[in-house]
Amino acid sequence: MTEEQLRRAAFGDQPGGDVWPALSAASPRTRWLAAVVLGGQGHYAAAATALDALRHDLDPVIASLALSTRASHHRQLGAHHLARPLDGAALVELRETGTQDQDGIDAAGARADALLGLAADSLGAQRLDEARRLLARVETQSWRSEVRKGWVTAEIALASGLAREAVAPAEAAYEVATSRKALRHELKSALVLGTSLVVWGTPDGLNRGLELVECELNHSAQNGLQPLIWPSALVLASHAPTMGATALDRATKALSCVLRRADPVSRRVALDSPWVPSELLRSGEPPNADPQANFLTD
C-alpha cells in the first residue's frame, strides 16, 4: 500500500481498509499508520505487536507516536494505569524537529498526543485538576491534534458534571473532523458530541444527541470500527428505551469482538476495569452505562 492509501485509512475516508500487508513494510511510518488503522478496527493484539517494536525506532517522532498510540489502545480497554507510563515515555522521547506534517506525524503532533494522553490518563484516575493542567499545556498545530483536544476537553467537562460546557469543544471537534473528511475521527466526534448533548439533557439536545449517536453507530458498524460500537450502543441503551434490548445486544457483540482481538494482558485488565462494562459478557444484565463514565476516552 502507498502512504497516501494508508493515510486515507488512518485519517481519511476509508477507516475500514485492509492494511494487513503494510505491517511487513520496510518503512516505520508505514507500519505505524497500519497499526493506527488496526487499532481503530479493534485489532488490538496485531496493533500492539507493531507498536511495541516501533517504540524503539531510531526516529524519535515514530517512537513517541508508537508509545502514545499503544497507550490510547490501553485506555480504550479501561487500562489507564498501563497507558500513563507509555504516555510519559512518549513525551520524554521527543526532540524538536523542523519537519511539519499535515496530519500531525511530526514532533508537535507527537507532543500533543502525549500530553492529551496524559490528561486522559489523569481523567481516568479521577484526578481532574491534574487533567486540566495537562490539557492547558497542549498546543495544536494540526487538525488531528485539534480534534483530539476537543474530545479530551469535553470528557473532562463531562467528568466534572458540566455537560453544558462539554458541548462546545465537542461540536468544534466534530466540525473539524467533518471538514477534513476524516471519517473515524468524525464518528468518534459524533459520539462525544452526542453523549454531551444527551447528558446535558435539554429536549432539543437530547433528540439531536440520540440522532447523532444512532447515525454514528450505524456508520461505525458499516466500517468495522468495533471500539466505537459498544460505547455508542450503551448510550442508546440508557437513553433510547425503544432501542434498549437491541442496543445492549450490539454492545455485547462488539465488546466481545474487541476483547477476542486483544492481547491476553489487555483482555485480562479490561475484564477487571471499572470503565469496561464486562458484566455484559458475564451475565447479560444491563450495565451501569452512565454516559459520563470515561469509556469515551481515546
PDB file of C-alpha atoms in Angstrom:
ATOM      1  CA  MET A   1       0.000   0.000   0.000  1.00  0.00           C
ATOM      2  CA  THR A   2       1.107   3.549  -0.628  1.00  0.00           C
ATOM      3  CA  GLU A   3       1.423   6.048   2.192  1.00  0.00           C
ATOM      4  CA  GLU A   4      -1.471   8.015   0.692  1.00  0.00           C
ATOM      5  CA  GLN A   5      -3.723   4.944   0.883  1.00  0.00           C
ATOM      6  CA  LEU A   6      -2.693   4.338   4.475  1.00  0.00           C
ATOM      7  CA  ARG A   7      -3.359   7.940   5.422  1.00  0.00           C
ATOM      8  CA  ARG A   8      -6.826   7.653   3.926  1.00  0.00           C
ATOM      9  CA  ALA A   9      -7.409   4.620   6.125  1.00  0.00           C
ATOM     10  CA  ALA A  10      -5.907   6.173   9.261  1.00  0.00           C
ATOM     11  CA  PHE A  11      -7.077   9.771   8.880  1.00  0.00           C
ATOM     12  CA  GLY A  12      -9.436   9.882   5.926  1.00  0.00           C
ATOM     13  CA  ASP A  13     -12.482   8.333   4.325  1.00  0.00           C
ATOM     14  CA  GLN A  14     -11.517   4.632   4.364  1.00  0.00           C
ATOM     15  CA  PRO A  15     -11.096   3.590   8.023  1.00  0.00           C
ATOM     16  CA  GLY A  16     -12.266   0.071   7.285  1.00  0.00           C
ATOM     17  CA  GLY A  17      -9.494  -0.560   4.768  1.00  0.00           C
ATOM     18  CA  ASP A  18      -7.439  -3.748   4.596  1.00  0.00           C
ATOM     19  CA  VAL A  19      -3.992  -2.674   5.795  1.00  0.00           C
ATOM     20  CA  TRP A  20      -2.611  -6.015   6.967  1.00  0.00           C
ATOM     21  CA  PRO A  21       0.095  -6.245   4.251  1.00  0.00           C
ATOM     22  CA  ALA A  22       1.522  -2.905   5.432  1.00  0.00           C
ATOM     23  CA  LEU A  23       2.573  -4.453   8.757  1.00  0.00           C
ATOM     24  CA  SER A  24       5.546  -6.027   6.992  1.00  0.00           C
ATOM     25  CA  ALA A  25       6.608  -2.852   5.163  1.00  0.00           C
ATOM     26  CA  ALA A  26      10.164  -1.560   5.465  1.00  0.00           C
ATOM     27  CA  SER A  27       9.088   1.951   6.424  1.00  0.00           C
ATOM     28  CA  PRO A  28       8.437   2.534  10.161  1.00  0.00           C
ATOM     29  CA  ARG A  29       5.923   5.254   9.306  1.00  0.00           C
ATOM     30  CA  THR A  30       4.018   2.815   7.108  1.00  0.00           C
ATOM     31  CA  ARG A  31       3.894   0.254   9.913  1.00  0.00           C
ATOM     32  CA  TRP A  32       2.746   2.899  12.408  1.00  0.00           C
ATOM     33  CA  LEU A  33      -0.059   4.019  10.088  1.00  0.00           C
ATOM     34  CA  ALA A  34      -1.149   0.403   9.689  1.00  0.00           C
ATOM     35  CA  ALA A  35      -1.185  -0.034  13.476  1.00  0.00           C
ATOM     36  CA  VAL A  36      -3.335   3.085  13.837  1.00  0.00           C
ATOM     37  CA  VAL A  37      -5.875   1.673  11.385  1.00  0.00           C
ATOM     38  CA  LEU A  38      -5.910  -1.753  13.010  1.00  0.00           C
ATOM     39  CA  GLY A  39      -6.403  -0.204  16.434  1.00  0.00           C
ATOM     40  CA  GLY A  40      -9.349   1.761  15.101  1.00  0.00           C
ATOM     41  CA  GLN A  41     -10.844  -1.508  13.888  1.00  0.00           C
ATOM     42  CA  GLY A  42     -10.256  -3.144  17.267  1.00  0.00           C
ATOM     43  CA  HIS A  43      -7.401  -5.426  16.213  1.00  0.00           C
ATOM     44  CA  TYR A  44      -5.504  -4.510  19.362  1.00  0.00           C
ATOM     45  CA  ALA A  45      -3.186  -7.515  19.553  1.00  0.00           C
ATOM     46  CA  ALA A  46      -1.949  -7.079  15.987  1.00  0.00           C
ATOM     47  CA  ALA A  47      -1.501  -3.344  16.513  1.00  0.00           C
ATOM     48  CA  ALA A  48       0.363  -3.963  19.769  1.00  0.00           C
ATOM     49  CA  THR A  49       2.899  -6.214  18.058  1.00  0.00           C
ATOM     50  CA  ALA A  50       3.765  -3.480  15.580  1.00  0.00           C
ATOM     51  CA  LEU A  51       3.723  -0.648  18.112  1.00  0.00           C
ATOM     52  CA  ASP A  52       5.869  -2.469  20.677  1.00  0.00           C
ATOM     53  CA  ALA A  53       8.589  -2.801  18.029  1.00  0.00           C
ATOM     54  CA  LEU A  54       8.231   0.792  16.802  1.00  0.00           C
ATOM     55  CA  ARG A  55       8.637   2.288  20.271  1.00  0.00           C
ATOM     56  CA  HIS A  56      12.375   1.554  19.870  1.00  0.00           C
ATOM     57  CA  ASP A  57      12.635   3.162  16.426  1.00  0.00           C
ATOM     58  CA  LEU A  58      15.575   5.483  15.784  1.00  0.00           C
ATOM     59  CA  ASP A  59      13.192   8.237  14.666  1.00  0.00           C
ATOM     60  CA  PRO A  60      12.042   9.876  17.937  1.00  0.00           C
ATOM     61  CA  VAL A  61       8.772  11.025  16.378  1.00  0.00           C
ATOM     62  CA  ILE A  62       7.813   7.496  15.309  1.00  0.00           C
ATOM     63  CA  ALA A  63       8.950   6.085  18.662  1.00  0.00           C
ATOM     64  CA  SER A  64       6.876   8.667  20.525  1.00  0.00           C
ATOM     65  CA  LEU A  65       3.807   8.166  18.347  1.00  0.00           C
ATOM     66  CA  ALA A  66       4.069   4.395  18.786  1.00  0.00           C
ATOM     67  CA  LEU A  67       4.140   4.781  22.576  1.00  0.00           C
ATOM     68  CA  SER A  68       1.167   7.145  22.719  1.00  0.00           C
ATOM     69  CA  THR A  69      -0.842   5.057  20.239  1.00  0.00           C
ATOM     70  CA  ARG A  70      -0.268   1.947  22.358  1.00  0.00           C
ATOM     71  CA  ALA A  71      -1.338   3.969  25.392  1.00  0.00           C
ATOM     72  CA  SER A  72      -4.513   5.018  23.595  1.00  0.00           C
ATOM     73  CA  HIS A  73      -5.416   1.397  22.935  1.00  0.00           C
ATOM     74  CA  HIS A  74      -4.881   0.579  26.619  1.00  0.00           C
ATOM     75  CA  ARG A  75      -7.256   3.398  27.591  1.00  0.00           C
ATOM     76  CA  GLN A  76      -9.908   2.159  25.187  1.00  0.00           C
ATOM     77  CA  LEU A  77      -9.870  -1.066  27.206  1.00  0.00           C
ATOM     78  CA  GLY A  78     -10.016   0.771  30.532  1.00  0.00           C
ATOM     79  CA  ALA A  79      -6.335   0.347  31.429  1.00  0.00           C
ATOM     80  CA  HIS A  80      -5.426   3.948  32.239  1.00  0.00           C
ATOM     81  CA  HIS A  81      -2.746   2.795  34.674  1.00  0.00           C
ATOM     82  CA  LEU A  82      -0.951   0.951  31.856  1.00  0.00           C
ATOM     83  CA  ALA A  83      -1.348   3.888  29.484  1.00  0.00           C
ATOM     84  CA  ARG A  84       0.156   6.529  31.766  1.00  0.00           C
ATOM     85  CA  PRO A  85       3.806   5.343  31.753  1.00  0.00           C
ATOM     86  CA  LEU A  86       3.673   4.932  27.971  1.00  0.00           C
ATOM     87  CA  ASP A  87       2.372   8.477  27.506  1.00  0.00           C
ATOM     88  CA  GLY A  88       5.091   9.732  29.837  1.00  0.00           C
ATOM     89  CA  ALA A  89       7.737   7.892  27.848  1.00  0.00           C
ATOM     90  CA  ALA A  90       6.261   9.302  24.625  1.00  0.00           C
ATOM     91  CA  LEU A  91       6.738  12.831  25.948  1.00  0.00           C
ATOM     92  CA  VAL A  92      10.312  12.178  27.108  1.00  0.00           C
ATOM     93  CA  GLU A  93      11.223  10.610  23.761  1.00  0.00           C
ATOM     94  CA  LEU A  94      10.683  13.796  21.785  1.00  0.00           C
ATOM     95  CA  ARG A  95      13.194  16.232  20.366  1.00  0.00           C
ATOM     96  CA  GLU A  96      12.345  19.327  18.383  1.00  0.00           C
ATOM     97  CA  THR A  97      12.494  18.941  14.616  1.00  0.00           C
ATOM     98  CA  GLY A  98      11.713  21.359  11.840  1.00  0.00           C
ATOM     99  CA  THR A  99       9.569  18.958   9.808  1.00  0.00           C
ATOM    100  CA  GLN A 100       5.823  19.604   9.787  1.00  0.00           C
ATOM    101  CA  ASP A 101       3.133  17.181   8.664  1.00  0.00           C
ATOM    102  CA  GLN A 102      -0.475  17.900   7.727  1.00  0.00           C
ATOM    103  CA  ASP A 103      -1.738  15.011   9.871  1.00  0.00           C
ATOM    104  CA  GLY A 104       0.487  15.718  12.852  1.00  0.00           C
ATOM    105  CA  ILE A 105       3.025  12.966  12.170  1.00  0.00           C
ATOM    106  CA  ASP A 106       5.719  15.277  13.485  1.00  0.00           C
ATOM    107  CA  ALA A 107       7.244  16.404  16.766  1.00  0.00           C
ATOM    108  CA  ALA A 108       4.453  18.886  17.520  1.00  0.00           C
ATOM    109  CA  GLY A 109       1.764  16.307  16.827  1.00  0.00           C
ATOM    110  CA  ALA A 110       3.541  13.660  18.876  1.00  0.00           C
ATOM    111  CA  ARG A 111       3.911  16.081  21.803  1.00  0.00           C
ATOM    112  CA  ALA A 112       0.206  16.919  21.629  1.00  0.00           C
ATOM    113  CA  ASP A 113      -0.678  13.198  21.540  1.00  0.00           C
ATOM    114  CA  ALA A 114       1.466  12.502  24.596  1.00  0.00           C
ATOM    115  CA  LEU A 115       0.083  15.409  26.644  1.00  0.00           C
ATOM    116  CA  LEU A 116      -3.505  14.650  25.655  1.00  0.00           C
ATOM    117  CA  GLY A 117      -2.894  11.039  26.570  1.00  0.00           C
ATOM    118  CA  LEU A 118      -1.561  12.027  29.981  1.00  0.00           C
ATOM    119  CA  ALA A 119      -4.581  14.278  30.525  1.00  0.00           C
ATOM    120  CA  ALA A 120      -6.892  11.390  29.626  1.00  0.00           C
ATOM    121  CA  ASP A 121      -4.951   9.078  31.947  1.00  0.00           C
ATOM    122  CA  SER A 122      -5.433  11.563  34.803  1.00  0.00           C
ATOM    123  CA  LEU A 123      -9.114  11.810  33.947  1.00  0.00           C
ATOM    124  CA  GLY A 124      -9.409   8.040  34.141  1.00  0.00           C
ATOM    125  CA  ALA A 125      -7.850   8.157  37.607  1.00  0.00           C
ATOM    126  CA  GLN A 126     -10.315  10.879  38.662  1.00  0.00           C
ATOM    127  CA  ARG A 127      -7.524  13.465  39.034  1.00  0.00           C
ATOM    128  CA  LEU A 128      -9.454  16.199  37.264  1.00  0.00           C
ATOM    129  CA  ASP A 129      -7.310  19.170  38.310  1.00  0.00           C
ATOM    130  CA  GLU A 130      -4.226  17.372  37.016  1.00  0.00           C
ATOM    131  CA  ALA A 131      -6.054  16.558  33.777  1.00  0.00           C
ATOM    132  CA  ARG A 132      -6.907  20.245  33.300  1.00  0.00           C
ATOM    133  CA  ARG A 133      -3.298  21.332  33.915  1.00  0.00           C
ATOM    134  CA  LEU A 134      -2.008  18.860  31.347  1.00  0.00           C
ATOM    135  CA  LEU A 135      -4.671  19.898  28.856  1.00  0.00           C
ATOM    136  CA  ALA A 136      -3.628  23.529  29.245  1.00  0.00           C
ATOM    137  CA  ARG A 137      -0.125  22.612  28.052  1.00  0.00           C
ATOM    138  CA  VAL A 138      -1.352  21.246  24.717  1.00  0.00           C
ATOM    139  CA  GLU A 139      -0.577  23.315  21.627  1.00  0.00           C
ATOM    140  CA  THR A 140      -2.357  22.213  18.468  1.00  0.00           C
ATOM    141  CA  GLN A 141      -0.633  22.610  15.116  1.00  0.00           C
ATOM    142  CA  SER A 142      -2.620  20.032  13.118  1.00  0.00           C
ATOM    143  CA  TRP A 143      -6.267  19.225  12.577  1.00  0.00           C
ATOM    144  CA  ARG A 144      -5.801  15.861  14.311  1.00  0.00           C
ATOM    145  CA  SER A 145      -4.445  17.429  17.484  1.00  0.00           C
ATOM    146  CA  GLU A 146      -7.256  19.974  17.448  1.00  0.00           C
ATOM    147  CA  VAL A 147      -9.885  17.236  17.187  1.00  0.00           C
ATOM    148  CA  ARG A 148      -8.357  15.128  19.942  1.00  0.00           C
ATOM    149  CA  LYS A 149      -8.035  18.155  22.217  1.00  0.00           C
ATOM    150  CA  GLY A 150     -11.741  18.787  21.704  1.00  0.00           C
ATOM    151  CA  TRP A 151     -12.529  15.222  22.785  1.00  0.00           C
ATOM    152  CA  VAL A 152     -10.495  15.402  25.970  1.00  0.00           C
ATOM    153  CA  THR A 153     -11.806  18.881  26.816  1.00  0.00           C
ATOM    154  CA  ALA A 154     -15.381  17.610  26.504  1.00  0.00           C
ATOM    155  CA  GLU A 155     -14.628  14.477  28.502  1.00  0.00           C
ATOM    156  CA  ILE A 156     -13.126  16.472  31.364  1.00  0.00           C
ATOM    157  CA  ALA A 157     -16.232  18.661  31.411  1.00  0.00           C
ATOM    158  CA  LEU A 158     -18.486  15.591  31.488  1.00  0.00           C
ATOM    159  CA  ALA A 159     -16.476  14.042  34.300  1.00  0.00           C
ATOM    160  CA  SER A 160     -16.769  17.327  36.207  1.00  0.00           C
ATOM    161  CA  GLY A 161     -20.550  17.275  35.924  1.00  0.00           C
ATOM    162  CA  LEU A 162     -20.533  20.190  33.460  1.00  0.00           C
ATOM    163  CA  ALA A 163     -22.248  18.668  30.454  1.00  0.00           C
ATOM    164  CA  ARG A 164     -23.242  22.046  29.032  1.00  0.00           C
ATOM    165  CA  GLU A 165     -19.556  23.038  28.890  1.00  0.00           C
ATOM    166  CA  ALA A 166     -18.734  19.818  27.060  1.00  0.00           C
ATOM    167  CA  VAL A 167     -20.912  20.650  24.070  1.00  0.00           C
ATOM    168  CA  ALA A 168     -18.870  23.490  22.514  1.00  0.00           C
ATOM    169  CA  PRO A 169     -15.491  21.663  22.348  1.00  0.00           C
ATOM    170  CA  ALA A 170     -17.219  18.507  21.161  1.00  0.00           C
ATOM    171  CA  GLU A 171     -19.031  20.489  18.468  1.00  0.00           C
ATOM    172  CA  ALA A 172     -15.775  22.121  17.365  1.00  0.00           C
ATOM    173  CA  ALA A 173     -14.047  18.735  17.115  1.00  0.00           C
ATOM    174  CA  TYR A 174     -16.944  17.373  15.073  1.00  0.00           C
ATOM    175  CA  GLU A 175     -16.805  20.310  12.658  1.00  0.00           C
ATOM    176  CA  VAL A 176     -13.043  19.992  12.121  1.00  0.00           C
ATOM    177  CA  ALA A 177     -13.157  16.223  11.593  1.00  0.00           C
ATOM    178  CA  THR A 178     -16.100  16.561   9.210  1.00  0.00           C
ATOM    179  CA  SER A 179     -14.393  19.290   7.204  1.00  0.00           C
ATOM    180  CA  ARG A 180     -11.313  17.054   6.837  1.00  0.00           C
ATOM    181  CA  LYS A 181     -13.433  14.061   5.764  1.00  0.00           C
ATOM    182  CA  ALA A 182     -11.648  12.096   8.483  1.00  0.00           C
ATOM    183  CA  LEU A 183     -14.384   9.509   8.914  1.00  0.00           C
ATOM    184  CA  ARG A 184     -13.151   7.673  12.024  1.00  0.00           C
ATOM    185  CA  HIS A 185     -12.441  10.973  13.771  1.00  0.00           C
ATOM    186  CA  GLU A 186     -15.794  12.325  12.595  1.00  0.00           C
ATOM    187  CA  LEU A 187     -17.602   9.317  14.040  1.00  0.00           C
ATOM    188  CA  LYS A 188     -15.735   9.496  17.351  1.00  0.00           C
ATOM    189  CA  SER A 189     -16.519  13.221  17.480  1.00  0.00           C
ATOM    190  CA  ALA A 190     -20.195  12.473  16.831  1.00  0.00           C
ATOM    191  CA  LEU A 191     -20.143  10.049  19.752  1.00  0.00           C
ATOM    192  CA  VAL A 192     -18.537  12.602  22.085  1.00  0.00           C
ATOM    193  CA  LEU A 193     -20.881  15.380  20.928  1.00  0.00           C
ATOM    194  CA  GLY A 194     -23.958  13.170  21.033  1.00  0.00           C
ATOM    195  CA  THR A 195     -23.112  11.962  24.528  1.00  0.00           C
ATOM    196  CA  SER A 196     -22.509  15.531  25.712  1.00  0.00           C
ATOM    197  CA  LEU A 197     -25.897  16.613  24.381  1.00  0.00           C
ATOM    198  CA  VAL A 198     -27.640  13.598  25.904  1.00  0.00           C
ATOM    199  CA  VAL A 199     -26.101  14.184  29.323  1.00  0.00           C
ATOM    200  CA  TRP A 200     -26.895  17.914  29.153  1.00  0.00           C
ATOM    201  CA  GLY A 201     -30.452  16.771  28.636  1.00  0.00           C
ATOM    202  CA  THR A 202     -32.333  19.673  27.076  1.00  0.00           C
ATOM    203  CA  PRO A 203     -35.213  18.405  24.904  1.00  0.00           C
ATOM    204  CA  ASP A 204     -33.655  19.569  21.627  1.00  0.00           C
ATOM    205  CA  GLY A 205     -30.199  18.484  22.727  1.00  0.00           C
ATOM    206  CA  LEU A 206     -31.424  15.044  23.749  1.00  0.00           C
ATOM    207  CA  ASN A 207     -33.110  14.470  20.388  1.00  0.00           C
ATOM    208  CA  ARG A 208     -30.111  15.662  18.407  1.00  0.00           C
ATOM    209  CA  GLY A 209     -27.703  13.729  20.605  1.00  0.00           C
ATOM    210  CA  LEU A 210     -29.539  10.447  20.147  1.00  0.00           C
ATOM    211  CA  GLU A 211     -29.744  11.005  16.390  1.00  0.00           C
ATOM    212  CA  LEU A 212     -26.008  11.677  16.232  1.00  0.00           C
ATOM    213  CA  VAL A 213     -25.131   8.581  18.253  1.00  0.00           C
ATOM    214  CA  GLU A 214     -27.507   6.312  16.320  1.00  0.00           C
ATOM    215  CA  CYS A 215     -26.143   7.538  12.986  1.00  0.00           C
ATOM    216  CA  GLU A 216     -22.576   7.191  14.235  1.00  0.00           C
ATOM    217  CA  LEU A 217     -23.272   3.658  15.469  1.00  0.00           C
ATOM    218  CA  ASN A 218     -24.580   2.567  12.073  1.00  0.00           C
ATOM    219  CA  HIS A 219     -21.629   4.060  10.186  1.00  0.00           C
ATOM    220  CA  SER A 220     -19.134   2.616  12.673  1.00  0.00           C
ATOM    221  CA  ALA A 221     -20.671  -0.812  12.106  1.00  0.00           C
ATOM    222  CA  GLN A 222     -20.501  -0.392   8.331  1.00  0.00           C
ATOM    223  CA  ASN A 223     -16.779   0.362   8.597  1.00  0.00           C
ATOM    224  CA  GLY A 224     -15.962  -2.324  11.160  1.00  0.00           C
ATOM    225  CA  LEU A 225     -14.936   0.161  13.865  1.00  0.00           C
ATOM    226  CA  GLN A 226     -15.698  -2.110  16.791  1.00  0.00           C
ATOM    227  CA  PRO A 227     -14.222   0.132  19.537  1.00  0.00           C
ATOM    228  CA  LEU A 228     -16.802   2.806  18.687  1.00  0.00           C
ATOM    229  CA  ILE A 229     -19.771   0.445  18.509  1.00  0.00           C
ATOM    230  CA  TRP A 230     -20.056  -0.715  22.100  1.00  0.00           C
ATOM    231  CA  PRO A 231     -19.942   2.717  23.831  1.00  0.00           C
ATOM    232  CA  SER A 232     -22.394   4.114  21.273  1.00  0.00           C
ATOM    233  CA  ALA A 233     -24.774   1.235  21.853  1.00  0.00           C
ATOM    234  CA  LEU A 234     -24.590   1.732  25.615  1.00  0.00           C
ATOM    235  CA  VAL A 235     -25.549   5.397  25.287  1.00  0.00           C
ATOM    236  CA  LEU A 236     -28.590   4.377  23.242  1.00  0.00           C
ATOM    237  CA  ALA A 237     -29.465   1.570  25.651  1.00  0.00           C
ATOM    238  CA  SER A 238     -29.542   4.065  28.512  1.00  0.00           C
ATOM    239  CA  HIS A 239     -31.404   6.917  26.812  1.00  0.00           C
ATOM    240  CA  ALA A 240     -33.452   5.450  23.953  1.00  0.00           C
ATOM    241  CA  PRO A 241     -35.852   2.996  25.636  1.00  0.00           C
ATOM    242  CA  THR A 242     -37.255   1.632  22.383  1.00  0.00           C
ATOM    243  CA  MET A 243     -33.760   0.544  21.369  1.00  0.00           C
ATOM    244  CA  GLY A 244     -32.733  -0.869  24.753  1.00  0.00           C
ATOM    245  CA  ALA A 245     -32.570  -4.618  24.141  1.00  0.00           C
ATOM    246  CA  THR A 246     -31.251  -4.291  20.587  1.00  0.00           C
ATOM    247  CA  ALA A 247     -28.602  -1.794  21.641  1.00  0.00           C
ATOM    248  CA  LEU A 248     -27.420  -3.988  24.515  1.00  0.00           C
ATOM    249  CA  ASP A 249     -27.094  -6.927  22.138  1.00  0.00           C
ATOM    250  CA  ARG A 250     -24.981  -4.833  19.755  1.00  0.00           C
ATOM    251  CA  ALA A 251     -22.825  -3.616  22.635  1.00  0.00           C
ATOM    252  CA  THR A 252     -22.259  -7.166  23.866  1.00  0.00           C
ATOM    253  CA  LYS A 253     -21.263  -8.470  20.428  1.00  0.00           C
ATOM    254  CA  ALA A 254     -18.918  -5.548  19.706  1.00  0.00           C
ATOM    255  CA  LEU A 255     -17.222  -5.689  23.103  1.00  0.00           C
ATOM    256  CA  SER A 256     -16.825  -9.449  22.822  1.00  0.00           C
ATOM    257  CA  CYS A 257     -15.239  -8.986  19.394  1.00  0.00           C
ATOM    258  CA  VAL A 258     -12.846  -6.327  20.692  1.00  0.00           C
ATOM    259  CA  LEU A 259     -11.723  -8.474  23.621  1.00  0.00           C
ATOM    260  CA  ARG A 260     -11.183 -11.518  21.400  1.00  0.00           C
ATOM    261  CA  ARG A 261      -8.841  -9.409  19.260  1.00  0.00           C
ATOM    262  CA  ALA A 262      -6.902  -8.051  22.241  1.00  0.00           C
ATOM    263  CA  ASP A 263      -3.681  -9.461  23.639  1.00  0.00           C
ATOM    264  CA  PRO A 264      -4.037 -11.586  26.813  1.00  0.00           C
ATOM    265  CA  VAL A 265      -2.798  -8.871  29.207  1.00  0.00           C
ATOM    266  CA  SER A 266      -5.134  -6.229  27.787  1.00  0.00           C
ATOM    267  CA  ARG A 267      -8.042  -8.660  27.834  1.00  0.00           C
ATOM    268  CA  ARG A 268      -7.465  -9.534  31.487  1.00  0.00           C
ATOM    269  CA  VAL A 269      -7.118  -5.889  32.509  1.00  0.00           C
ATOM    270  CA  ALA A 270     -10.242  -4.912  30.569  1.00  0.00           C
ATOM    271  CA  LEU A 271     -12.333  -7.544  32.332  1.00  0.00           C
ATOM    272  CA  ASP A 272     -11.266  -6.093  35.688  1.00  0.00           C
ATOM    273  CA  SER A 273     -11.577  -2.425  34.725  1.00  0.00           C
ATOM    274  CA  PRO A 274     -14.400  -0.279  36.139  1.00  0.00           C
ATOM    275  CA  TRP A 275     -14.522   1.542  32.793  1.00  0.00           C
ATOM    276  CA  VAL A 276     -15.383  -1.503  30.682  1.00  0.00           C
ATOM    277  CA  PRO A 277     -18.888  -2.989  31.184  1.00  0.00           C
ATOM    278  CA  SER A 278     -17.640  -6.564  31.211  1.00  0.00           C
ATOM    279  CA  GLU A 279     -20.765  -7.643  33.146  1.00  0.00           C
ATOM    280  CA  LEU A 280     -22.384  -7.657  29.709  1.00  0.00           C
ATOM    281  CA  LEU A 281     -20.219 -10.637  28.841  1.00  0.00           C
ATOM    282  CA  ARG A 282     -20.625 -12.381  32.185  1.00  0.00           C
ATOM    283  CA  SER A 283     -24.349 -12.233  32.798  1.00  0.00           C
ATOM    284  CA  GLY A 284     -26.144 -10.385  30.034  1.00  0.00           C
ATOM    285  CA  GLU A 285     -27.544  -7.977  32.615  1.00  0.00           C
ATOM    286  CA  PRO A 286     -27.696  -4.255  31.702  1.00  0.00           C
ATOM    287  CA  PRO A 287     -24.574  -2.469  32.957  1.00  0.00           C
ATOM    288  CA  ASN A 288     -24.374   0.832  34.763  1.00  0.00           C
ATOM    289  CA  ALA A 289     -23.888   2.623  31.462  1.00  0.00           C
ATOM    290  CA  ASP A 290     -23.739   6.197  32.689  1.00  0.00           C
ATOM    291  CA  PRO A 291     -22.537   8.199  29.648  1.00  0.00           C
ATOM    292  CA  GLN A 292     -20.499  10.407  31.983  1.00  0.00           C
ATOM    293  CA  ALA A 293     -18.171   7.467  32.554  1.00  0.00           C
ATOM    294  CA  ASN A 294     -14.815   7.594  30.878  1.00  0.00           C
ATOM    295  CA  PHE A 295     -15.436   4.921  28.243  1.00  0.00           C
ATOM    296  CA  LEU A 296     -15.125   7.634  25.603  1.00  0.00           C
ATOM    297  CA  THR A 297     -11.501   8.472  26.230  1.00  0.00           C
ATOM    298  CA  ASP A 298      -9.190   7.793  23.291  1.00  0.00           C
TER     299      ASP A 298
END
